[in-house]
Tab-separated table of C-alpha atoms and ligand atoms in Angstrom:
chain	number	residue	atom	x	y	z
A	1	MET	CA	-42.924	-105.037	126.843
A	2	LYS	CA	-40.077	-103.219	125.430
A	3	VAL	CA	-39.808	-99.540	126.496
A	4	LEU	CA	-37.975	-96.324	125.322
A	5	VAL	CA	-38.314	-93.370	128.157
A	6	VAL	CA	-37.168	-90.335	126.416
A	7	GLY	CA	-35.173	-87.861	128.469
A	8	GLY	CA	-32.238	-87.653	130.728
A	9	GLY	CA	-32.978	-85.996	134.396
A	10	GLY	CA	-33.973	-87.218	137.625
A	11	ARG	CA	-37.447	-87.713	136.701
A	12	GLU	CA	-36.603	-90.360	133.961
A	13	HIS	CA	-34.216	-91.903	136.219
A	14	ALA	CA	-37.011	-92.192	138.829
A	15	LEU	CA	-39.265	-93.504	135.679
A	16	CYS	CA	-36.902	-95.989	134.702
A	17	TRP	CA	-35.827	-97.186	138.227
A	18	LYS	CA	-39.680	-97.986	138.671
A	19	LEU	CA	-40.106	-99.488	135.112
A	20	ALA	CA	-37.105	-101.721	135.861
A	21	GLN	CA	-38.794	-103.438	138.526
A	22	SER	CA	-41.805	-104.408	136.306
A	23	PRO	CA	-42.266	-108.221	135.732
A	24	ILE	CA	-43.695	-107.848	132.369
A	25	LEU	CA	-40.494	-105.347	131.041
A	26	THR	CA	-38.450	-107.179	128.768
A	27	LYS	CA	-36.095	-104.247	127.436
A	28	LEU	CA	-35.479	-100.773	128.672
A	29	TRP	CA	-33.818	-98.161	126.975
A	30	CYS	CA	-33.366	-94.425	127.762
A	31	ALA	CA	-32.365	-91.648	125.531
A	32	PRO	CA	-30.252	-89.900	126.326
A	33	GLY	CA	-30.265	-91.146	129.833
A	34	ASN	CA	-27.592	-90.185	132.196
A	35	ALA	CA	-24.715	-92.101	134.471
A	36	GLY	CA	-27.346	-93.242	137.075
A	37	ILE	CA	-30.061	-94.449	134.505
A	38	THR	CA	-27.196	-96.867	133.273
A	39	ASP	CA	-27.732	-98.881	136.469
A	40	VAL	CA	-31.325	-99.762	135.288
A	41	ALA	CA	-31.759	-99.089	131.492
A	42	GLU	CA	-29.721	-98.933	128.595
A	43	CYS	CA	-28.701	-95.642	127.402
A	44	VAL	CA	-29.071	-94.403	124.210
A	45	ALA	CA	-27.022	-91.248	122.300
A	46	ILE	CA	-30.149	-89.585	121.008
A	47	GLY	CA	-31.177	-86.118	122.318
A	48	ALA	CA	-34.704	-85.992	124.120
A	49	GLU	CA	-35.889	-83.293	121.207
A	50	ASP	CA	-34.381	-85.260	118.176
A	51	VAL	CA	-37.934	-86.856	117.365
A	52	PRO	CA	-37.038	-88.218	113.933
A	53	ALA	CA	-34.190	-90.286	115.445
A	54	LEU	CA	-35.956	-91.288	118.781
A	55	VAL	CA	-39.117	-92.601	116.348
A	56	ALA	CA	-36.623	-94.364	114.151
A	57	PHE	CA	-34.806	-96.514	117.032
A	58	ALA	CA	-38.323	-97.218	118.362
A	59	LYS	CA	-39.192	-98.422	115.303
A	60	ALA	CA	-36.055	-100.441	114.602
A	61	GLN	CA	-36.026	-102.116	117.957
A	62	GLY	CA	-39.769	-102.876	118.209
A	63	VAL	CA	-40.350	-100.906	120.919
A	64	ASP	CA	-43.674	-101.336	122.453
A	65	LEU	CA	-44.122	-98.359	124.301
A	66	VAL	CA	-42.562	-94.920	124.351
A	67	VAL	CA	-42.648	-92.974	127.598
A	68	ALA	CA	-41.991	-89.136	127.280
A	69	GLY	CA	-40.068	-87.310	130.175
A	70	PRO	CA	-39.967	-83.775	129.471
A	71	GLU	CA	-42.554	-81.359	127.566
A	72	ALA	CA	-40.082	-80.213	124.912
A	73	PRO	CA	-40.287	-83.161	122.588
A	74	LEU	CA	-43.918	-83.512	123.215
A	75	VAL	CA	-44.174	-79.949	121.940
A	76	LEU	CA	-42.330	-80.977	118.872
A	77	GLY	CA	-44.512	-83.456	118.175
A	78	LEU	CA	-43.073	-86.994	119.607
A	79	ALA	CA	-46.597	-88.445	120.228
A	80	ASP	CA	-47.781	-87.555	116.678
A	81	ALA	CA	-44.797	-89.219	115.204
A	82	CYS	CA	-44.962	-92.222	117.392
A	83	ILE	CA	-48.611	-92.690	116.617
A	84	GLU	CA	-48.013	-92.290	113.081
A	85	ALA	CA	-45.447	-94.974	113.101
A	86	GLY	CA	-47.809	-97.278	114.711
A	87	ILE	CA	-46.020	-97.124	118.124
A	88	LYS	CA	-47.733	-96.727	121.436
A	89	VAL	CA	-46.980	-93.634	123.505
A	90	PHE	CA	-47.231	-92.082	126.951
A	91	GLY	CA	-47.530	-88.498	126.418
A	92	PRO	CA	-49.890	-86.119	124.890
A	93	THR	CA	-50.259	-85.420	121.187
A	94	ARG	CA	-48.643	-81.725	119.877
A	95	ALA	CA	-51.890	-80.246	119.984
A	96	ALA	CA	-52.650	-81.315	123.419
A	97	ALA	CA	-49.436	-80.592	124.650
A	98	ALA	CA	-50.402	-76.998	124.167
A	99	LEU	CA	-52.058	-77.323	127.498
A	100	GLU	CA	-48.311	-76.492	128.940
A	101	GLY	CA	-47.035	-75.314	125.410
A	102	SER	CA	-49.322	-72.252	125.471
A	103	LYS	CA	-50.592	-70.466	128.431
A	104	GLY	CA	-53.320	-68.433	126.431
A	105	PHE	CA	-54.586	-71.566	124.963
A	106	MET	CA	-54.634	-73.531	128.539
A	107	LYS	CA	-56.493	-70.385	129.936
A	108	ASP	CA	-58.966	-70.484	127.182
A	109	VAL	CA	-59.722	-74.210	127.360
A	110	VAL	CA	-60.047	-73.942	131.595
A	111	ALA	CA	-62.372	-70.688	131.392
A	112	ALA	CA	-64.712	-72.535	128.859
A	113	ALA	CA	-64.786	-75.491	130.721
A	114	GLY	CA	-65.709	-73.623	134.054
A	115	ILE	CA	-62.797	-74.900	135.863
A	116	PRO	CA	-61.795	-72.571	138.675
A	117	THR	CA	-58.719	-70.382	137.873
A	118	ALA	CA	-57.368	-66.580	137.987
A	119	TRP	CA	-59.364	-64.395	135.529
A	120	TYR	CA	-57.018	-63.379	132.570
A	121	LYS	CA	-56.820	-61.765	129.453
A	122	ARG	CA	-54.226	-62.555	126.435
A	123	PHE	CA	-52.178	-59.748	124.635
A	124	THR	CA	-50.079	-59.603	121.460
A	125	ASP	CA	-49.751	-55.805	121.991
A	126	ALA	CA	-47.552	-54.340	124.588
A	127	ASP	CA	-49.569	-50.919	124.823
A	128	ALA	CA	-52.785	-52.929	125.488
A	129	ALA	CA	-50.946	-55.034	127.974
A	130	ARG	CA	-49.664	-51.895	129.908
A	131	ALA	CA	-53.186	-50.346	129.727
A	132	PHE	CA	-54.562	-53.525	131.235
A	133	ILE	CA	-51.966	-53.652	134.007
A	134	ARG	CA	-52.382	-49.844	134.894
A	135	GLU	CA	-56.289	-50.393	135.077
A	136	LYS	CA	-56.122	-53.740	137.345
A	137	GLY	CA	-53.278	-52.494	139.462
A	138	ALA	CA	-51.180	-54.652	141.633
A	139	PRO	CA	-50.456	-57.539	142.782
A	140	ILE	CA	-50.743	-59.204	139.330
A	141	VAL	CA	-48.911	-61.828	137.183
A	142	VAL	CA	-47.512	-61.467	133.754
A	143	LYS	CA	-46.584	-64.840	131.809
A	144	THR	CA	-44.967	-65.309	128.518
A	145	ASP	CA	-47.519	-67.513	126.424
A	146	GLY	CA	-44.825	-69.756	125.168
A	147	LEU	CA	-42.585	-72.123	127.032
A	148	ALA	CA	-39.606	-70.142	128.592
A	149	ALA	CA	-37.431	-72.790	130.474
A	150	GLY	CA	-39.560	-71.992	133.495
A	151	LYS	CA	-38.858	-68.460	133.488
A	152	GLY	CA	-41.643	-66.915	132.058
A	153	VAL	CA	-43.715	-66.060	134.812
A	154	THR	CA	-43.513	-62.797	136.710
A	155	VAL	CA	-45.601	-62.400	139.788
A	156	ALA	CA	-45.381	-58.767	140.467
A	157	MET	CA	-46.250	-56.956	143.630
A	158	ASN	CA	-46.400	-53.516	142.151
A	159	VAL	CA	-47.406	-52.081	138.922
A	160	GLU	CA	-43.877	-50.990	137.649
A	161	GLU	CA	-42.391	-54.613	138.219
A	162	ALA	CA	-45.538	-55.966	136.194
A	163	LEU	CA	-44.665	-53.039	133.413
A	164	ALA	CA	-40.901	-54.056	133.254
A	165	ALA	CA	-42.163	-57.755	132.801
A	166	VAL	CA	-44.233	-56.621	129.688
A	167	ASP	CA	-41.206	-54.677	128.279
A	168	ALA	CA	-38.581	-57.772	128.568
A	169	MET	CA	-41.338	-60.254	127.411
A	170	MET	CA	-42.593	-58.067	124.748
A	171	ALA	CA	-40.215	-55.627	123.697
A	172	ASP	CA	-36.899	-56.770	124.534
A	173	LYS	CA	-37.723	-60.174	123.388
A	174	ALA	CA	-36.208	-61.868	126.410
A	175	PHE	CA	-37.553	-65.126	125.829
A	176	GLY	CA	-37.651	-65.091	121.944
A	177	SER	CA	-40.950	-65.930	120.374
A	178	ALA	CA	-42.335	-67.538	123.677
A	179	GLY	CA	-43.047	-63.657	124.700
A	180	ASP	CA	-44.806	-62.651	121.344
A	181	GLU	CA	-47.787	-63.010	123.178
A	182	VAL	CA	-48.286	-62.784	127.096
A	183	VAL	CA	-50.942	-63.558	129.598
A	184	ILE	CA	-51.880	-61.068	132.319
A	185	GLU	CA	-53.740	-62.592	135.174
A	186	GLU	CA	-55.247	-62.278	138.731
A	187	TYR	CA	-52.690	-62.939	141.739
A	188	LEU	CA	-53.708	-65.629	143.612
A	189	GLU	CA	-52.706	-66.131	147.311
A	190	GLY	CA	-52.616	-69.574	149.253
A	191	GLU	CA	-50.588	-72.679	149.484
A	192	GLU	CA	-49.644	-74.452	146.185
A	193	VAL	CA	-49.881	-78.336	145.759
A	194	SER	CA	-48.950	-80.181	142.707
A	195	LEU	CA	-51.481	-82.821	141.716
A	196	PHE	CA	-51.095	-85.605	139.041
A	197	ALA	CA	-53.727	-87.528	136.825
A	198	LEU	CA	-52.897	-90.232	134.274
A	199	CYS	CA	-55.190	-89.759	131.448
A	200	ASP	CA	-56.251	-91.983	128.354
A	201	GLY	CA	-58.128	-89.431	126.188
A	202	ARG	CA	-61.080	-89.794	128.310
A	203	THR	CA	-60.607	-90.804	131.422
A	204	ALA	CA	-58.397	-88.954	134.398
A	205	VAL	CA	-56.985	-91.124	137.270
A	206	TYR	CA	-55.587	-90.008	140.573
A	207	PHE	CA	-51.919	-90.338	140.469
A	208	GLY	CA	-50.556	-88.600	143.809
A	209	ALA	CA	-50.154	-85.393	145.011
A	210	ALA	CA	-46.716	-83.508	146.242
A	211	GLN	CA	-45.339	-79.970	147.235
A	212	ASP	CA	-42.076	-78.697	146.130
A	213	HIS	CA	-39.779	-75.971	146.938
A	214	LYS	CA	-38.999	-73.459	143.860
A	215	ARG	CA	-36.911	-71.211	145.607
A	216	VAL	CA	-33.144	-71.921	145.721
A	217	GLY	CA	-32.382	-70.668	149.221
A	218	ASP	CA	-33.510	-71.877	152.852
A	219	GLY	CA	-36.703	-70.232	153.825
A	220	ASP	CA	-38.009	-70.287	150.128
A	221	THR	CA	-35.981	-67.189	149.244
A	222	GLY	CA	-33.704	-66.378	146.270
A	223	PRO	CA	-34.303	-66.997	142.625
A	224	ASN	CA	-36.502	-69.360	141.270
A	225	THR	CA	-35.204	-72.859	140.072
A	226	GLY	CA	-36.709	-75.931	138.584
A	227	GLY	CA	-37.263	-77.338	142.096
A	228	MET	CA	-35.129	-78.314	144.890
A	229	GLY	CA	-36.806	-80.839	146.704
A	230	ALA	CA	-40.410	-82.118	147.050
A	231	TYR	CA	-42.404	-84.349	149.055
A	232	SER	CA	-45.556	-86.454	149.432
A	233	PRO	CA	-47.917	-86.914	150.950
A	234	ALA	CA	-48.509	-83.335	151.116
A	235	PRO	CA	-50.512	-82.277	154.461
A	236	VAL	CA	-52.598	-79.679	152.489
A	237	ALA	CA	-53.595	-82.520	150.028
A	238	THR	CA	-56.448	-83.816	152.090
A	239	PRO	CA	-58.246	-86.713	150.538
A	240	ALA	CA	-61.007	-84.244	150.358
A	241	LEU	CA	-59.325	-81.824	148.381
A	242	GLU	CA	-57.716	-84.335	146.372
A	243	ALA	CA	-61.191	-85.368	145.248
A	244	GLU	CA	-62.349	-81.848	144.490
A	245	ILE	CA	-59.210	-81.294	142.319
A	246	MET	CA	-60.171	-84.388	140.261
A	247	ASP	CA	-63.666	-83.556	139.801
A	248	ARG	CA	-63.433	-79.731	139.367
A	249	ILE	CA	-60.162	-79.247	137.181
A	250	MET	CA	-58.681	-82.820	135.915
A	251	ALA	CA	-62.069	-84.746	134.712
A	252	PRO	CA	-63.479	-81.339	133.279
A	253	ALA	CA	-59.978	-80.638	131.588
A	254	VAL	CA	-59.506	-84.104	130.177
A	255	ALA	CA	-63.471	-83.821	128.783
A	256	ALA	CA	-62.787	-80.417	127.289
A	257	MET	CA	-59.795	-81.660	125.498
A	258	ALA	CA	-61.589	-84.550	123.989
A	259	GLY	CA	-64.699	-82.211	123.164
A	260	ARG	CA	-62.077	-79.829	121.222
A	261	GLY	CA	-60.706	-83.115	119.164
A	262	MET	CA	-57.606	-83.131	120.951
A	263	PRO	CA	-57.937	-86.047	123.444
A	264	TYR	CA	-55.279	-85.708	126.116
A	265	THR	CA	-53.197	-88.723	126.911
A	266	GLY	CA	-50.398	-89.083	129.530
A	267	VAL	CA	-49.874	-87.327	132.946
A	268	LEU	CA	-51.430	-84.203	133.683
A	269	PHE	CA	-49.779	-82.002	136.067
A	270	ALA	CA	-52.037	-79.268	137.753
A	271	GLY	CA	-50.238	-76.889	139.691
A	272	VAL	CA	-53.234	-75.728	142.060
A	273	MET	CA	-53.433	-72.773	144.629
A	274	VAL	CA	-55.365	-73.958	147.691
A	275	THR	CA	-57.132	-70.162	148.089
A	276	ALA	CA	-59.796	-69.396	150.737
A	277	ASP	CA	-62.077	-69.797	148.006
A	278	GLY	CA	-60.881	-73.514	147.199
A	279	PRO	CA	-58.623	-75.255	144.843
A	280	LYS	CA	-57.758	-72.832	141.905
A	281	LEU	CA	-55.659	-74.008	138.804
A	282	LEU	CA	-52.391	-72.113	138.431
A	283	GLU	CA	-50.853	-74.222	135.527
A	284	PHE	CA	-50.906	-77.411	133.703
A	285	ASN	CA	-48.013	-79.144	132.841
A	286	VAL	CA	-47.842	-82.208	130.373
A	287	ARG	CA	-45.218	-84.329	132.309
A	288	PHE	CA	-44.208	-85.218	135.606
A	289	GLY	CA	-42.788	-82.631	137.744
A	290	ASP	CA	-39.046	-83.020	138.326
A	291	PRO	CA	-38.563	-83.680	141.277
A	292	GLU	CA	-41.899	-84.442	142.112
A	293	CYS	CA	-41.794	-87.831	140.051
A	294	GLN	CA	-39.070	-89.005	142.171
A	295	VAL	CA	-41.207	-89.130	145.397
A	296	LEU	CA	-44.409	-90.098	143.584
A	297	MET	CA	-41.929	-93.317	142.106
A	298	ALA	CA	-40.960	-93.827	145.774
A	299	ARG	CA	-44.461	-93.996	147.094
A	300	LEU	CA	-45.961	-95.971	144.020
A	301	SER	CA	-46.605	-99.399	145.258
A	302	SER	CA	-48.625	-100.626	141.739
A	303	ASP	CA	-46.404	-101.653	138.650
A	304	LEU	CA	-45.920	-98.537	136.785
A	305	LEU	CA	-45.632	-100.270	133.420
A	306	PRO	CA	-49.019	-101.761	133.085
A	307	ILE	CA	-50.606	-98.316	134.145
A	308	LEU	CA	-48.587	-96.569	131.600
A	309	ALA	CA	-49.415	-98.820	128.854
A	310	ALA	CA	-53.287	-98.899	129.708
A	311	ALA	CA	-53.129	-95.003	129.465
A	312	ALA	CA	-51.299	-94.914	126.281
A	313	ALA	CA	-53.919	-97.796	124.836
A	314	GLY	CA	-57.068	-95.693	125.996
A	315	LYS	CA	-57.964	-98.224	128.848
A	316	LEU	CA	-57.285	-96.606	132.108
A	317	ASP	CA	-61.124	-96.997	133.346
A	318	GLY	CA	-60.987	-98.991	136.417
A	319	ILE	CA	-57.444	-98.870	137.255
A	320	THR	CA	-56.333	-97.656	140.784
A	321	PRO	CA	-52.979	-97.231	141.159
A	322	ALA	CA	-51.908	-98.384	144.799
A	323	TRP	CA	-49.589	-96.268	147.262
A	324	SER	CA	-47.368	-97.001	149.883
A	325	ASP	CA	-48.329	-95.311	153.611
A	326	GLN	CA	-44.826	-94.191	153.819
A	327	ALA	CA	-43.955	-90.625	152.912
A	328	ALA	CA	-41.054	-89.568	150.508
A	329	MET	CA	-38.793	-86.738	150.217
A	330	VAL	CA	-36.308	-85.923	147.663
A	331	VAL	CA	-33.255	-83.257	148.361
A	332	VAL	CA	-31.492	-81.762	144.982
A	333	MET	CA	-27.932	-81.737	145.085
A	334	ALA	CA	-27.470	-78.588	142.564
A	335	ALA	CA	-23.949	-77.569	141.366
A	336	ASN	CA	-22.698	-74.450	143.369
A	337	GLY	CA	-23.938	-71.282	141.261
A	338	TYR	CA	-27.061	-72.843	140.232
A	339	PRO	CA	-29.702	-71.426	138.884
A	340	GLY	CA	-26.931	-68.823	137.794
A	341	ALA	CA	-23.861	-70.059	135.963
A	342	TYR	CA	-22.212	-72.989	136.935
A	343	ALA	CA	-19.240	-75.353	136.285
A	344	LYS	CA	-19.492	-79.060	134.853
A	345	GLY	CA	-16.984	-81.923	135.383
A	346	SER	CA	-16.692	-82.126	139.063
A	347	VAL	CA	-16.118	-85.722	140.309
A	348	ILE	CA	-18.925	-86.875	142.781
A	349	GLY	CA	-17.723	-89.171	145.538
A	350	GLY	CA	-19.689	-91.186	147.989
A	351	LEU	CA	-22.477	-92.244	146.025
A	352	GLY	CA	-22.475	-95.611	147.312
A	353	ARG	CA	-22.509	-95.152	150.771
A	354	ALA	CA	-25.011	-92.372	150.680
A	355	GLY	CA	-27.487	-94.823	148.724
A	356	ALA	CA	-26.857	-97.439	151.417
A	357	VAL	CA	-28.836	-95.314	154.023
A	358	ASP	CA	-31.965	-97.385	154.850
A	359	GLY	CA	-34.838	-96.229	152.525
A	360	VAL	CA	-32.562	-94.030	150.258
A	361	THR	CA	-32.451	-94.049	146.422
A	362	VAL	CA	-30.080	-91.493	144.804
A	363	PHE	CA	-31.651	-90.636	141.512
A	364	HIS	CA	-29.165	-88.791	139.090
A	365	ALA	CA	-30.491	-85.637	137.545
A	366	GLY	CA	-27.526	-84.218	135.522
A	367	THR	CA	-24.407	-86.575	135.568
A	368	THR	CA	-22.175	-88.478	133.265
A	369	SER	CA	-19.969	-91.061	133.521
A	370	GLY	CA	-16.147	-90.090	133.346
A	371	PRO	CA	-12.874	-92.256	133.575
A	372	GLY	CA	-12.340	-95.207	135.713
A	373	GLY	CA	-16.202	-95.294	136.264
A	374	ALA	CA	-16.229	-91.824	138.187
A	375	VAL	CA	-19.768	-89.863	138.124
A	376	LEU	CA	-19.099	-86.329	137.146
A	377	ALA	CA	-21.662	-83.545	137.463
A	378	ALA	CA	-23.287	-82.429	134.144
A	379	GLY	CA	-25.854	-79.968	134.683
A	380	GLY	CA	-27.392	-77.439	137.300
A	381	ARG	CA	-29.433	-79.744	139.295
A	382	VAL	CA	-27.365	-82.969	139.677
A	383	LEU	CA	-28.722	-85.530	142.089
A	384	GLY	CA	-32.345	-86.052	143.737
A	385	VAL	CA	-31.520	-87.753	147.120
A	386	THR	CA	-35.039	-89.506	147.500
A	387	ALA	CA	-35.702	-91.194	150.971
A	388	SER	CA	-38.789	-93.171	152.190
A	389	GLY	CA	-40.019	-92.997	155.900
A	390	ALA	CA	-42.660	-93.626	158.306
A	391	THR	CA	-43.464	-89.840	158.307
A	392	VAL	CA	-42.050	-86.902	156.317
A	393	ARG	CA	-39.612	-86.099	159.225
A	394	GLU	CA	-38.128	-89.471	159.064
A	395	ALA	CA	-38.022	-89.327	155.189
A	396	ARG	CA	-36.075	-86.082	155.994
A	397	ASP	CA	-33.662	-86.913	158.517
A	398	ARG	CA	-32.619	-90.449	156.018
A	399	ALA	CA	-32.254	-88.155	152.914
A	400	TYR	CA	-29.920	-85.603	154.996
A	401	ALA	CA	-27.985	-88.785	156.429
A	402	ALA	CA	-27.385	-89.636	152.879
A	403	ILE	CA	-26.638	-86.050	151.625
A	404	ASP	CA	-23.854	-86.114	154.386
A	405	ARG	CA	-22.117	-89.306	153.174
A	406	LEU	CA	-21.661	-87.646	149.558
A	407	GLU	CA	-18.037	-86.207	148.835
A	408	TRP	CA	-19.020	-83.274	146.302
A	409	PRO	CA	-18.037	-79.945	147.611
A	410	GLU	CA	-18.672	-78.171	144.306
A	411	GLY	CA	-22.380	-79.143	145.158
A	412	PHE	CA	-25.097	-77.684	147.639
A	413	CYS	CA	-28.503	-78.393	148.628
A	414	ARG	CA	-31.168	-76.636	150.673
A	415	ARG	CA	-31.327	-78.030	154.222
A	416	ASP	CA	-35.207	-77.140	155.106
A	417	ILE	CA	-36.864	-79.311	152.435
A	418	GLY	CA	-40.458	-80.327	153.817
A	419	TRP	CA	-40.278	-77.523	156.773
A	420	ARG	CA	-44.374	-76.974	156.011
A	421	ALA	CA	-45.055	-80.482	156.120
A	422	ILE	CA	-42.926	-81.134	159.237
A	423	ALA	CA	-44.600	-78.246	160.970
A	424	ALA	CA	-47.856	-79.948	160.011
A	425	GLU	CA	-46.801	-83.368	161.505
A	426	THR	CA	-45.596	-81.764	164.658
A	427	ALA	CA	-48.609	-79.675	165.368
B	1	AMP	P1	-45.620	-71.640	136.204
B	1	AMP	O1	-44.178	-71.397	135.434
B	1	AMP	O2	-46.887	-71.175	135.786
B	1	AMP	O3	-45.612	-72.490	137.148
B	1	AMP	O4	-45.446	-70.372	137.484
B	1	AMP	C1	-44.389	-70.154	138.528
B	1	AMP	C2	-44.934	-70.003	139.875
B	1	AMP	O5	-45.517	-68.684	139.792
B	1	AMP	C3	-46.039	-70.762	140.518
B	1	AMP	O6	-45.539	-71.890	141.002
B	1	AMP	C4	-46.849	-69.718	141.309
B	1	AMP	O7	-45.729	-70.038	142.595
B	1	AMP	C5	-46.564	-68.423	140.647
B	1	AMP	N1	-47.489	-68.156	140.033
B	1	AMP	C6	-48.169	-68.518	138.820
B	1	AMP	N2	-49.311	-68.179	138.671
B	1	AMP	C7	-49.707	-67.116	139.865
B	1	AMP	C8	-50.964	-66.592	140.010
B	1	AMP	N3	-51.750	-66.248	139.345
B	1	AMP	N4	-51.008	-66.066	141.474
B	1	AMP	C9	-49.759	-66.137	142.231
B	1	AMP	N5	-48.909	-66.916	141.893
B	1	AMP	C10	-48.356	-67.351	140.680
B	2	LIG	N1	-40.605	-79.239	139.822
B	2	LIG	C1	-41.846	-78.234	139.034
B	2	LIG	C2	-41.896	-78.771	137.717
B	2	LIG	O1	-41.341	-79.945	137.304
B	2	LIG	O2	-42.345	-77.995	137.060
C-alpha cells in the first residue's frame, strides 16, 4: 500500500516509524515531515493544513491511505476532501472532528448519550457566563469552545480567576473567534489518564492507554505545555477501568455520532479523570496524543498499517491489536524557553549515540536538516526520546541514559517523567 502521513511532529515520526515496518507498505510519504522522518519516509514540502495540495498530491501519486496526524487539517475538512476524491483516509470528517473542534458540541453529544462527564453550560454572552460563575462558585473550569492551541482551558480555583478567564476569552478575544462561545463546567478531581480507541464509524476498538505530563517543570509545576513526557501502561488504567471507559465512554460516543449522521472514523482520544465516582470524560481529541503516540507505537506489536486501513474501510470488527508486555516511556527534549519564546536553529549533537542505547528510539518532534547532515532544532518540543523496558522504571533509566548522550545545551527536559507510575511499581 502507498501511504501519506500528514504532519511533522513527534507523533507523525512515531506513526511513520511503525508504518515503515509493515510488510504491506510499498511507499511512505510524510507531509511536511521533519529531519528524523526522512529516515523512514519521503518528506514532501506540503504544509499539514494545505488540504487542497495534500489531496492533489495523494491523487497524483495513487496514495491508498491518508493518515491524518494533527487535528487542524481534520477540522479544515481533510477527510471530507479525501473521501470526495475517492481516497481512503484515517481520520474523521470535519463534522465528526467537531468532537475536538467545539467543546460545546462535544458536551452536547456526550450529555445526550449519557456518558459520565462534568456538568456544563454553554455561553455566548459574557454577562450570563459571569453570573453563572458567581452562582456556582469555585473551583470551576472555563473553556473556549473552539481550538486554542491547547491554551483555551482555565481551571479556576477561585471565582476571580474564572471571571478573568471569561474576560480574556470573550471580551479581550485572547483566542480570537475560538472564545466567541465558552463552556463553563464542573471541576473534577482525580487522576488523569488518556485512553485511545480506533473507530471505523460503528465500532470502537481499544488502542492503548497512557499518562502524560502537561506541566513544563519537575513535580508537575509551571505552565502547561503540549506534553513533556508520557508512559504506558499507566498503573491507574487497570483492565477493569479500561473496559469501563470503552463501555461507558467510547462505545456510546461512536454510537451517538453514527446516530447523528456523522459517523466517527479514526482515533478517538479520551482524556479521562478517574474520580471517586468512577471515570469521567474531560475531553475528546480526534487524533493521537503527542507524545502519547510515541509510547503506543513503541508498545504495539501488531502491524499498524492493516489496522488503520481497516478503520478507514469500516472493517474494524473482529480486529484486536496486540501489545508488548514491555513498558514504554517518552521524555520530551524542548528548546530552552519553551513553552514561552525560544530560539530555533541550534545544532543537536549525539543523536546517533543516544539512539544506540538499548531499547531507545529518538523521535524527532521539531527538527530540520542543516548543512552537512546536521540536525537543527526547529520547534518548541524538539525530540521525543522513547525507550522500552521491562518496567516503567527500566524504560525511564534507558530514556535518560540516551538523553545524557545528547549534546544540545540549548535544550532541556523534565527529569521526573513517570514518577507516579514508578512510585506505584515500587509500592
Ligand atoms: P483540555 O485542553 O480540555 O485537555 O484541558 C486541559 C487540562 O485541563 C486537562 O488535561 C485537565 O488537567 C484540566 N481540566 C480540563 N477540564 C477539567 C475539569 N472539568 N476539571 C478539572 N480539570 C480539568
Ligand atoms: N499530549 C496531549 C495531547 O496530545 O493533547
